[in-house]
Amino acid sequence: MPPFDMVRSMTGVGVDVHPCGTCPVRPLTVCAVLDDEEISRLADIVQTVRVDAQHTIFSEGDPATNVFNVTSGTAKLYKLLPDGRRQITGFLFGGDFMGLSVNERYAYTAETVSATTICRFARRKLDTLMDEFPKLQRRLFSLASTELAAAQDQMLLLGRKTAREKIASFLIMLSDRAARRGQRDNPVALPMGRADIADYLGLTTETVSRTFTQLKSSGVISLLENNRVDLIDRTAIHEIAEGV
Amino acid sequence: MPPFDMVRSMTGVGVDVHPCGTCPVRPLTVCAVLDDEEISRLADIVQTVRVDAQHTIFSEGDPATNVFNVTSGTAKLYKLLPDGRRQITGFLFGGDFMGLSVNERYAYTAETVSATTICRFARRKLDTLMDEFPKLQRRLFSLASTELAAAQDQMLLLGRKTAREKIASFLIMLSDRAARRGQRDNPVALPMGRADIADYLGLTTETVSRTFTQLKSSGVISLLENNRVDLIDRTAIHEIAEGV
DNA sequence: CGATATCTTGAGGAATCTCAATACTAGTGG
DNA sequence: CCACTAGTATTGAGATTCCTCAAGATATCG
């Protein structure tokens, strides 16, 4: 397989949407620990691109030449079984990082959910910069640790929670992450479809749909237009999520 | 809660089993990247302890003052739901690392499965050492990334694999890890009980038991004494694990 | 406004769980 | 050395959650 080049290999891609200086998610991401001087060094090795909805950013098995930072929009990461069964391992929103890889290949596929802007770093150049700025290295380590903790929560969800608990946990997670990005925590926007939610929670689309209906019937949520969910009784949803 | 001290708070613990110089798993672990000089610096801040089977090393919510390296034996990490449902997020064998934490608290409980020797580092001192030896920092980052990839595999397993596929995947994983530690890859030792296997795979003990019986009946494994499993047809087990 | 996707709802089925009984294993004390 | 006990594993029968397949409703987009 030839070296991967996202811009050349993708359709629906635009380049250089905004520079790092005006990055809206800088405080949330890797760049938070760098001062303006250092950011400009980072800006030298970064390319900001805009990708339409439903496009592949990289595929499982591709050479892991780049790492990425989502600045706006929504992306998803997933792994497949040979027969097509799919597990989404994470959704990414503005400020989220992806593409870290131990091997020289990506361990999962990354696809946009909605139109998304991403900044892309060549891994080799980032490695060099990490040597130069130890706090960058430290920051990436910290992000990886955070992701690891989230992965463990997701294992608990997948292995031990009921459909009802999974959906409630999912809504709380989206709400909390929206708040962390400085957006309103309610109502919650669902940029992804039922199929994606199902593949993230280890369910089928039908069960996801039925469970939303059921939570609506019990009065804890309300389904608004534009795929948004009103968390009517946040406390109750929290309790459902934790299986209380 | 007072500062946690494993040695004082635990029963079944012995101290200083062996020094770093003769550590049997050094090439597998954090220490692999350090030379003898640097190892001796690490040895200054490490305490090696022996813990009997079925003892808690630290609990979810405890102040995360230490990080640990298992040098022999088996441990497990788990998270609980309020009603007692449990998800084991990982088993640890010689060479494995645990206790990394973003917050100041552990995100999971760690318990020994069999008698285990562990070396313990005070996190604050390790942080200092990381500043001094950037390659130590790099090494920990790499270990965290590897763990993250494993967590994603486990999500695929928990969300999308059948009981049969889960058990097959589990056996392959144990076999591969034994090989990486320089042990025979077959037969596979199962130091943990059925309940632990169930809580790791998102199943019940009964289903685990039935699935072992079923794999035995189809002739791909054989159940030996001392909780060991003979992988008779490794290729077939691999295929079952991947859902082919 | 029609065509196509997606979402919701329904009915029946399958995998796994729950509850219960039996078998095995390992450690203990006679 | 063997019987006893306690814990663990296996097996069985029935219940349940979630899945599969299928149809209808709603939303989206040109």
XYZ file of C-alpha atoms (C1' of nucleotides) in Angstrom:
548
model
C 0.000 0.000 0.000
C 1.419 3.413 -0.944
C 1.941 6.073 1.696
C -1.426 7.453 2.594
C -2.276 11.016 1.699
C -5.650 12.066 2.978
C -6.016 15.142 0.837
C -5.210 13.424 -2.414
C -7.096 10.219 -1.622
C -10.319 11.807 -0.458
C -13.181 13.606 -1.995
C -15.046 16.248 -0.050
C -11.896 17.774 1.372
C -10.888 21.411 1.581
C -7.569 22.689 2.859
C -6.433 25.328 5.355
C -9.631 26.445 6.921
C -8.032 28.326 9.754
C -4.586 28.751 11.315
C -3.670 27.567 14.829
C -3.656 31.102 16.168
C -7.411 31.356 15.927
C -8.115 27.703 16.707
C -11.415 27.531 18.560
C -10.574 24.381 20.497
C -6.979 25.130 21.411
C -7.566 25.080 25.196
C -9.136 21.615 24.962
C -6.505 19.837 23.009
C -2.790 19.043 22.708
C -2.046 22.646 22.015
C -3.317 23.809 25.385
C 0.121 23.349 26.946
C 2.058 25.315 24.330
C 2.654 29.049 24.350
C 2.276 31.227 21.236
C 5.896 30.773 20.268
C 5.619 27.000 20.488
C 2.245 26.951 18.781
C 3.780 28.631 15.781
C 6.311 25.774 15.601
C 3.441 23.367 15.704
C 1.581 25.364 13.071
C 4.525 24.760 10.726
C 3.836 21.046 10.644
C 0.064 21.127 10.668
C -2.444 21.198 7.858
C -6.049 22.039 8.563
C -8.590 20.394 6.318
C -12.329 20.302 6.012
C -14.009 16.963 5.313
C -17.617 16.397 4.303
C -19.881 14.025 6.191
C -19.449 10.275 5.748
C -15.896 10.296 4.440
C -13.065 8.036 5.497
C -10.124 9.816 7.102
C -7.972 6.709 7.409
C -8.580 2.982 7.413
C -7.570 0.202 9.741
C -4.278 -1.169 8.474
C -3.164 2.011 6.692
C 0.366 3.171 7.526
C -0.018 5.448 10.540
C 1.783 8.444 9.091
C -0.418 11.130 10.591
C -2.150 12.023 13.789
C -5.214 14.217 13.820
C -7.068 16.666 15.930
C -10.744 17.338 15.332
C -11.487 21.046 15.557
C -15.173 20.987 14.674
C -17.791 18.485 13.569
C -18.044 14.822 14.504
C -16.041 11.741 13.590
C -16.176 8.089 14.595
C -13.583 5.355 15.031
C -14.460 1.732 14.405
C -13.174 -1.793 14.071
C -14.722 -4.512 11.922
C -15.005 -8.273 12.100
C -14.506 -10.169 8.832
C -18.251 -10.705 8.418
C -18.993 -7.005 8.717
C -19.965 -6.729 12.367
C -18.785 -3.342 13.525
C -17.807 -1.832 16.850
C -17.497 1.926 17.082
C -14.834 2.545 19.711
C -15.373 6.264 19.979
C -16.988 9.419 18.707
C -14.809 12.494 18.328
C -15.865 16.105 18.633
C -14.014 19.392 18.567
C -10.829 19.127 20.617
C -10.518 15.359 20.387
C -7.392 13.606 19.262
C -7.000 10.498 17.113
C -4.473 8.421 15.299
C -2.098 7.478 18.088
C -0.687 4.128 17.165
C 1.836 1.786 18.672
C 2.514 -0.037 15.458
C 3.148 1.551 12.142
C -0.479 0.929 11.149
C -3.757 2.360 12.334
C -5.692 -0.079 14.501
C -9.085 1.262 13.442
C -10.883 3.180 10.737
C -11.784 6.847 11.179
C -14.765 8.326 9.369
C -16.522 11.648 9.572
C -20.112 11.641 10.820
C -20.935 15.230 9.953
C -18.864 17.818 8.108
C -15.682 18.101 10.104
C -12.539 20.169 10.266
C -9.389 18.364 11.262
C -5.814 19.360 11.713
C -3.288 16.842 10.608
C 0.260 16.366 11.883
C 2.884 14.226 10.265
C 3.757 11.749 12.968
C 7.499 11.923 12.314
C 7.512 15.666 12.663
C 5.406 15.507 15.768
C 7.887 13.038 17.266
C 10.676 15.512 16.648
C 8.670 18.277 18.243
C 7.942 16.039 21.232
C 11.672 15.665 21.823
C 12.004 19.409 21.722
C 8.991 20.153 23.942
C 8.771 17.588 26.716
C 5.507 19.088 27.867
C 4.011 18.134 24.503
C 5.030 14.548 25.179
C 3.592 14.807 28.638
C 0.373 16.222 27.260
C -0.044 13.364 24.792
C 0.606 10.871 27.552
C -2.063 12.537 29.628
C -4.534 12.455 26.725
C -3.807 8.769 26.147
C -4.403 8.069 29.838
C -7.714 9.902 29.732
C -8.745 7.916 26.691
C -7.759 4.731 28.460
C -10.002 5.567 31.393
C -12.856 6.268 28.980
C -12.218 2.941 27.279
C -12.527 1.171 30.621
C -15.843 2.878 31.287
C -16.997 1.746 27.871
C -15.983 -1.846 28.664
C -18.167 -1.725 31.763
C -20.999 -0.396 29.615
C -20.600 -2.990 26.880
C -20.094 -5.950 29.167
C -22.498 -5.276 31.978
C -25.148 -2.655 31.214
C -28.647 -3.225 29.833
C -29.897 -1.484 26.683
C -31.719 1.074 28.815
C -28.606 1.765 30.880
C -26.463 1.999 27.762
C -28.670 4.620 26.121
C -28.886 6.638 29.335
C -25.087 6.506 29.736
C -24.670 7.560 26.128
C -26.880 10.616 26.559
C -25.074 11.659 29.725
C -21.727 11.244 28.008
C -22.765 13.410 25.035
C -24.185 16.025 27.357
C -21.041 16.155 29.507
C -18.765 16.391 26.513
C -20.834 19.185 24.979
C -20.500 21.075 28.253
C -16.752 20.548 28.290
C -16.591 22.117 24.827
C -18.444 25.093 26.208
C -21.730 24.190 24.539
C -25.082 23.818 26.214
C -25.452 20.490 27.980
C -29.150 20.249 27.151
C -30.758 19.488 24.782
C -28.217 16.994 23.460
C -27.488 16.883 19.718
C -27.141 13.457 18.108
C -25.165 14.065 14.920
C -24.850 10.308 14.358
C -27.585 7.969 13.147
C -29.229 5.102 15.012
C -26.955 2.579 13.300
C -23.863 4.361 14.637
C -25.329 4.567 18.124
C -26.121 0.860 17.948
C -22.598 -0.041 16.856
C -21.171 2.101 19.641
C -23.310 0.525 22.349
C -23.285 -3.075 21.159
C -26.976 -3.060 20.201
C -29.081 -3.110 17.030
C -30.739 -0.038 15.527
C -34.128 -1.456 16.436
C -33.215 -1.809 20.087
C -31.772 1.711 20.131
C -34.983 3.043 18.642
C -37.198 1.090 21.011
C -35.153 2.183 23.999
C -35.427 5.857 23.044
C -39.173 5.393 22.746
C -39.259 3.691 26.114
C -37.261 6.464 27.840
C -39.582 8.981 26.219
C -42.627 7.083 27.511
C -41.254 7.057 31.040
C -40.908 10.831 30.752
C -37.172 11.254 31.382
C -36.352 12.437 27.855
C -38.141 14.070 24.977
C -37.199 13.589 21.326
C -36.906 16.956 19.597
C -36.475 17.648 15.915
C -33.056 17.710 14.274
C -32.036 14.621 16.205
C -31.831 16.362 19.498
C -32.825 14.953 22.849
C -34.148 16.933 25.762
C -32.908 15.485 29.045
C -36.017 16.238 31.063
C -34.970 14.498 34.273
C -31.206 14.501 34.336
C -30.998 12.930 37.777
C -33.221 10.043 36.732
C -31.140 9.506 33.579
C -27.992 9.464 35.683
C -29.502 6.856 37.944
C -30.636 4.740 35.033
C -27.132 4.988 33.557
C -25.556 3.667 36.750
C -28.105 0.896 37.139
C -29.406 2.251 40.444
C -9.347 8.742 53.420
C -5.730 8.584 54.721
C -2.834 8.154 52.295
C -2.880 4.592 51.108
C -0.071 2.285 52.099
C -0.328 -1.113 50.563
C 2.120 -2.832 52.818
C 0.591 -1.631 56.049
C -3.009 -2.016 54.920
C -2.749 -5.502 53.519
C -2.402 -8.941 54.878
C -0.555 -11.591 52.959
C 2.223 -9.260 51.938
C 5.960 -9.789 52.063
C 8.570 -7.188 51.189
C 11.662 -7.056 48.984
C 11.578 -10.330 47.183
C 14.232 -9.429 44.665
C 16.123 -6.348 43.497
C 15.748 -4.791 40.025
C 19.131 -6.113 38.937
C 17.859 -9.673 38.807
C 14.313 -8.799 37.733
C 13.041 -11.614 35.550
C 10.670 -9.437 33.500
C 12.865 -6.399 33.012
C 12.979 -6.681 29.205
C 9.180 -6.730 29.026
C 8.402 -3.744 31.107
C 9.093 -0.059 31.707
C 12.612 -0.858 32.718
C 13.506 -2.278 29.326
C 14.593 1.154 28.074
C 16.892 1.965 30.985
C 20.542 1.012 31.283
C 22.052 -0.406 34.486
C 22.980 3.033 35.749
C 19.441 4.290 35.246
C 17.901 1.144 36.623
C 19.741 1.682 39.860
C 18.107 5.108 40.096
C 14.764 3.459 39.555
C 15.618 0.806 42.123
C 15.978 3.579 44.695
C 12.323 4.427 44.479
C 10.915 0.942 44.081
C 9.706 -1.550 46.627
C 9.129 -5.135 45.642
C 6.394 -6.953 47.508
C 4.798 -10.346 47.432
C 1.029 -10.572 47.746
C -1.030 -13.712 48.350
C -3.907 -14.697 46.105
C -7.194 -12.804 46.319
C -5.903 -9.666 47.984
C -6.752 -6.105 47.052
C -3.802 -4.032 45.869
C -5.760 -0.791 45.576
C -9.406 0.138 45.257
C -11.329 2.328 42.864
C -11.393 5.805 44.360
C -8.223 5.414 46.450
C -5.681 8.234 46.052
C -3.462 7.169 43.175
C -0.164 7.523 44.979
C 1.593 4.520 43.460
C 2.037 2.792 40.167
C 2.838 -0.884 39.977
C 4.558 -3.437 37.874
C 3.669 -7.091 38.157
C 6.771 -9.245 38.092
C 5.172 -12.648 38.609
C 1.754 -14.084 39.273
C -1.600 -12.786 38.073
C -3.732 -9.791 38.970
C -7.012 -8.380 37.718
C -8.456 -4.894 37.368
C -12.169 -4.286 37.651
C -14.921 -1.719 37.876
C -18.235 -2.183 39.672
C -21.774 -0.939 39.206
C -23.649 0.059 42.380
C -25.647 -3.185 42.367
C -22.518 -5.321 42.231
C -22.267 -6.085 38.536
C -18.593 -6.260 37.746
C -16.490 -5.750 34.645
C -12.919 -6.955 34.702
C -11.034 -4.597 32.397
C -7.826 -6.558 32.331
C -5.696 -9.386 33.638
C -2.073 -8.660 34.444
C 0.839 -11.046 34.280
C 4.573 -10.699 34.757
C 5.789 -7.558 33.020
C 2.458 -5.759 33.015
C 1.969 -2.275 34.320
C -0.939 -0.815 36.278
C -2.023 2.204 38.198
C -1.672 4.938 35.609
C -4.270 7.501 36.443
C -5.268 10.851 35.043
C -6.980 11.979 38.177
C -5.616 11.708 41.631
C -7.726 8.608 42.221
C -7.577 5.101 40.807
C -10.364 4.472 38.305
C -10.575 0.768 39.106
C -9.802 -1.825 41.743
C -6.764 -4.096 41.459
C -6.762 -7.528 43.061
C -4.403 -10.448 42.905
C -5.704 -13.652 41.320
C -2.837 -15.899 42.345
C 0.158 -15.167 44.560
C 1.878 -12.242 42.897
C 5.031 -10.196 43.188
C 4.728 -6.530 42.385
C 7.092 -3.630 42.365
C 5.677 -0.390 43.525
C 6.764 3.131 42.580
C 5.674 6.290 44.298
C 4.050 8.266 41.530
C 5.627 11.559 42.574
C 9.092 10.089 42.486
C 8.418 8.427 39.164
C 7.304 11.788 37.758
C 10.600 13.297 38.810
C 12.475 10.463 37.211
C 10.467 10.888 34.009
C 11.651 14.466 33.756
C 15.196 13.257 34.147
C 14.904 10.338 31.695
C 12.745 11.345 28.748
C 12.937 7.832 27.378
C 11.132 6.645 30.506
C 8.327 9.059 29.716
C 8.327 7.860 26.142
C 8.202 4.279 27.304
C 5.197 4.893 29.522
C 3.446 6.665 26.680
C 4.103 3.691 24.472
C 2.779 1.287 27.108
C -0.367 3.392 27.504
C -0.886 3.359 23.733
C -0.510 -0.405 23.637
C -3.042 -0.731 26.418
C -5.397 1.555 24.562
C -5.217 -0.630 21.465
C -5.939 -3.676 23.623
C -8.908 -1.872 25.152
C -10.317 -1.239 21.694
C -9.981 -4.898 20.819
C -11.814 -5.726 24.013
C -14.625 -3.312 23.099
C -15.058 -5.156 19.807
C -15.158 -8.409 21.747
C -17.662 -7.191 24.324
C -19.941 -5.393 21.905
C -19.990 -7.691 18.922
C -18.696 -11.190 19.595
C -20.717 -14.273 20.577
C -19.922 -16.314 23.684
C -18.095 -18.856 21.557
C -16.031 -16.150 19.860
C -15.291 -14.489 23.188
C -13.925 -17.665 24.769
C -11.849 -18.455 21.696
C -10.438 -14.902 21.680
C -9.669 -15.184 25.373
C -7.701 -18.404 24.934
C -5.704 -16.957 22.044
C -4.943 -13.848 24.066
C -3.684 -15.867 27.048
C -1.612 -18.056 24.786
C -0.025 -15.108 22.972
C 0.782 -13.331 26.197
C 2.351 -16.432 27.697
C 4.534 -16.674 24.603
C 5.556 -13.026 24.912
C 6.694 -13.740 28.463
C 8.811 -16.560 27.133
C 6.532 -19.290 28.385
C 5.023 -22.103 26.371
C 2.023 -20.991 24.353
C 0.271 -24.317 24.796
C -1.314 -25.638 26.925
C -2.716 -22.402 28.329
C -2.920 -21.927 32.104
C -6.067 -20.347 33.511
C -5.070 -18.979 36.909
C -8.429 -17.223 37.237
C -11.764 -18.875 37.997
C -14.837 -19.077 35.789
C -16.417 -16.097 37.545
C -13.437 -13.918 36.653
C -13.476 -15.100 33.057
C -17.196 -14.349 32.900
C -16.743 -10.850 34.277
C -13.953 -10.214 31.803
C -15.958 -11.369 28.783
C -19.342 -9.972 29.731
C -20.881 -13.417 30.311
C -22.083 -15.531 33.242
C -20.068 -18.372 34.777
C -22.623 -20.833 33.444
C -22.220 -19.625 29.883
C -18.425 -19.717 30.221
C -18.624 -23.270 31.476
C -21.052 -24.370 28.768
C -18.928 -22.757 26.074
C -15.771 -24.531 27.245
C -17.710 -27.790 27.148
C -18.944 -26.996 23.663
C -15.452 -26.152 22.352
C -14.226 -29.388 23.888
C -17.024 -31.324 22.188
C -16.138 -29.841 18.812
C -12.594 -31.038 19.400
C -10.677 -27.774 19.186
C -9.639 -27.725 22.836
C -9.140 -30.186 25.641
C -9.587 -29.374 29.317
C -6.581 -30.559 31.305
C -6.175 -30.693 35.049
C -4.916 -27.700 37.023
C -7.137 -25.407 34.998
C -5.117 -25.694 31.870
C -6.468 -25.822 28.338
C -4.878 -27.632 25.450
C -5.372 -25.705 22.215
C -5.699 -28.708 19.941
C -6.551 -26.850 16.756
C -5.066 -23.399 17.051
C -6.068 -22.357 13.548
C -9.677 -23.304 14.174
C -9.665 -21.393 17.465
C -8.266 -18.354 15.694
C -11.015 -18.549 13.110
C -13.689 -18.926 15.750
C -12.245 -15.907 17.575
C -12.500 -13.743 14.479
C -15.998 -14.933 13.645
C -14.938 -16.448 10.322
C -43.101 16.815 -4.645
C -41.352 12.411 -5.332
C -37.498 9.164 -4.311
C -34.566 7.313 -1.010
C -32.696 6.969 3.554
C -33.613 6.388 8.047
C -36.404 5.555 11.911
C -40.078 3.262 14.318
C -43.042 -0.481 15.407
C -44.507 -5.386 15.412
C -44.093 -10.499 15.796
C -41.447 -14.320 16.456
C -36.985 -16.511 17.488
C -32.408 -17.204 19.467
C -28.693 -16.464 22.598
C -27.779 -15.807 26.974
C -29.282 -15.379 31.759
C -31.461 -17.037 36.064
C -32.427 -20.346 39.256
C -31.581 -24.916 40.876
C -29.410 -29.289 41.345
C -25.455 -32.164 40.904
C -20.478 -33.112 40.343
C -16.011 -32.118 41.105
C -11.744 -30.302 43.557
C -8.839 -28.936 47.143
C -7.890 -28.230 51.491
C -8.687 -29.869 56.681
C -8.864 -32.619 60.421
C -9.528 -37.109 62.136
C -4.621 -42.047 54.348
C -9.231 -41.089 54.037
C -13.648 -38.762 55.000
C -15.545 -34.235 55.359
C -16.357 -29.675 54.104
C -16.444 -25.576 51.391
C -15.793 -23.687 47.388
C -15.997 -24.082 42.423
C -17.501 -26.022 38.082
C -20.869 -28.328 35.301
C -25.347 -29.424 33.686
C -30.394 -28.772 33.256
C -34.888 -26.289 32.613
C -37.267 -22.280 32.046
C -37.334 -17.098 31.673
C -35.832 -12.904 29.525
C -33.511 -9.708 26.946
C -32.238 -8.590 22.786
C -31.985 -9.872 17.868
C -33.956 -10.931 13.261
C -37.025 -10.239 9.781
C -40.668 -7.504 7.913
C -43.728 -3.683 7.331
C -45.047 0.988 7.872
C -43.902 5.904 9.147
C -41.049 9.761 8.958
C -37.412 12.561 7.449
C -34.130 14.179 3.891
C -32.702 15.824 -0.456
C -32.639 16.797 -5.069
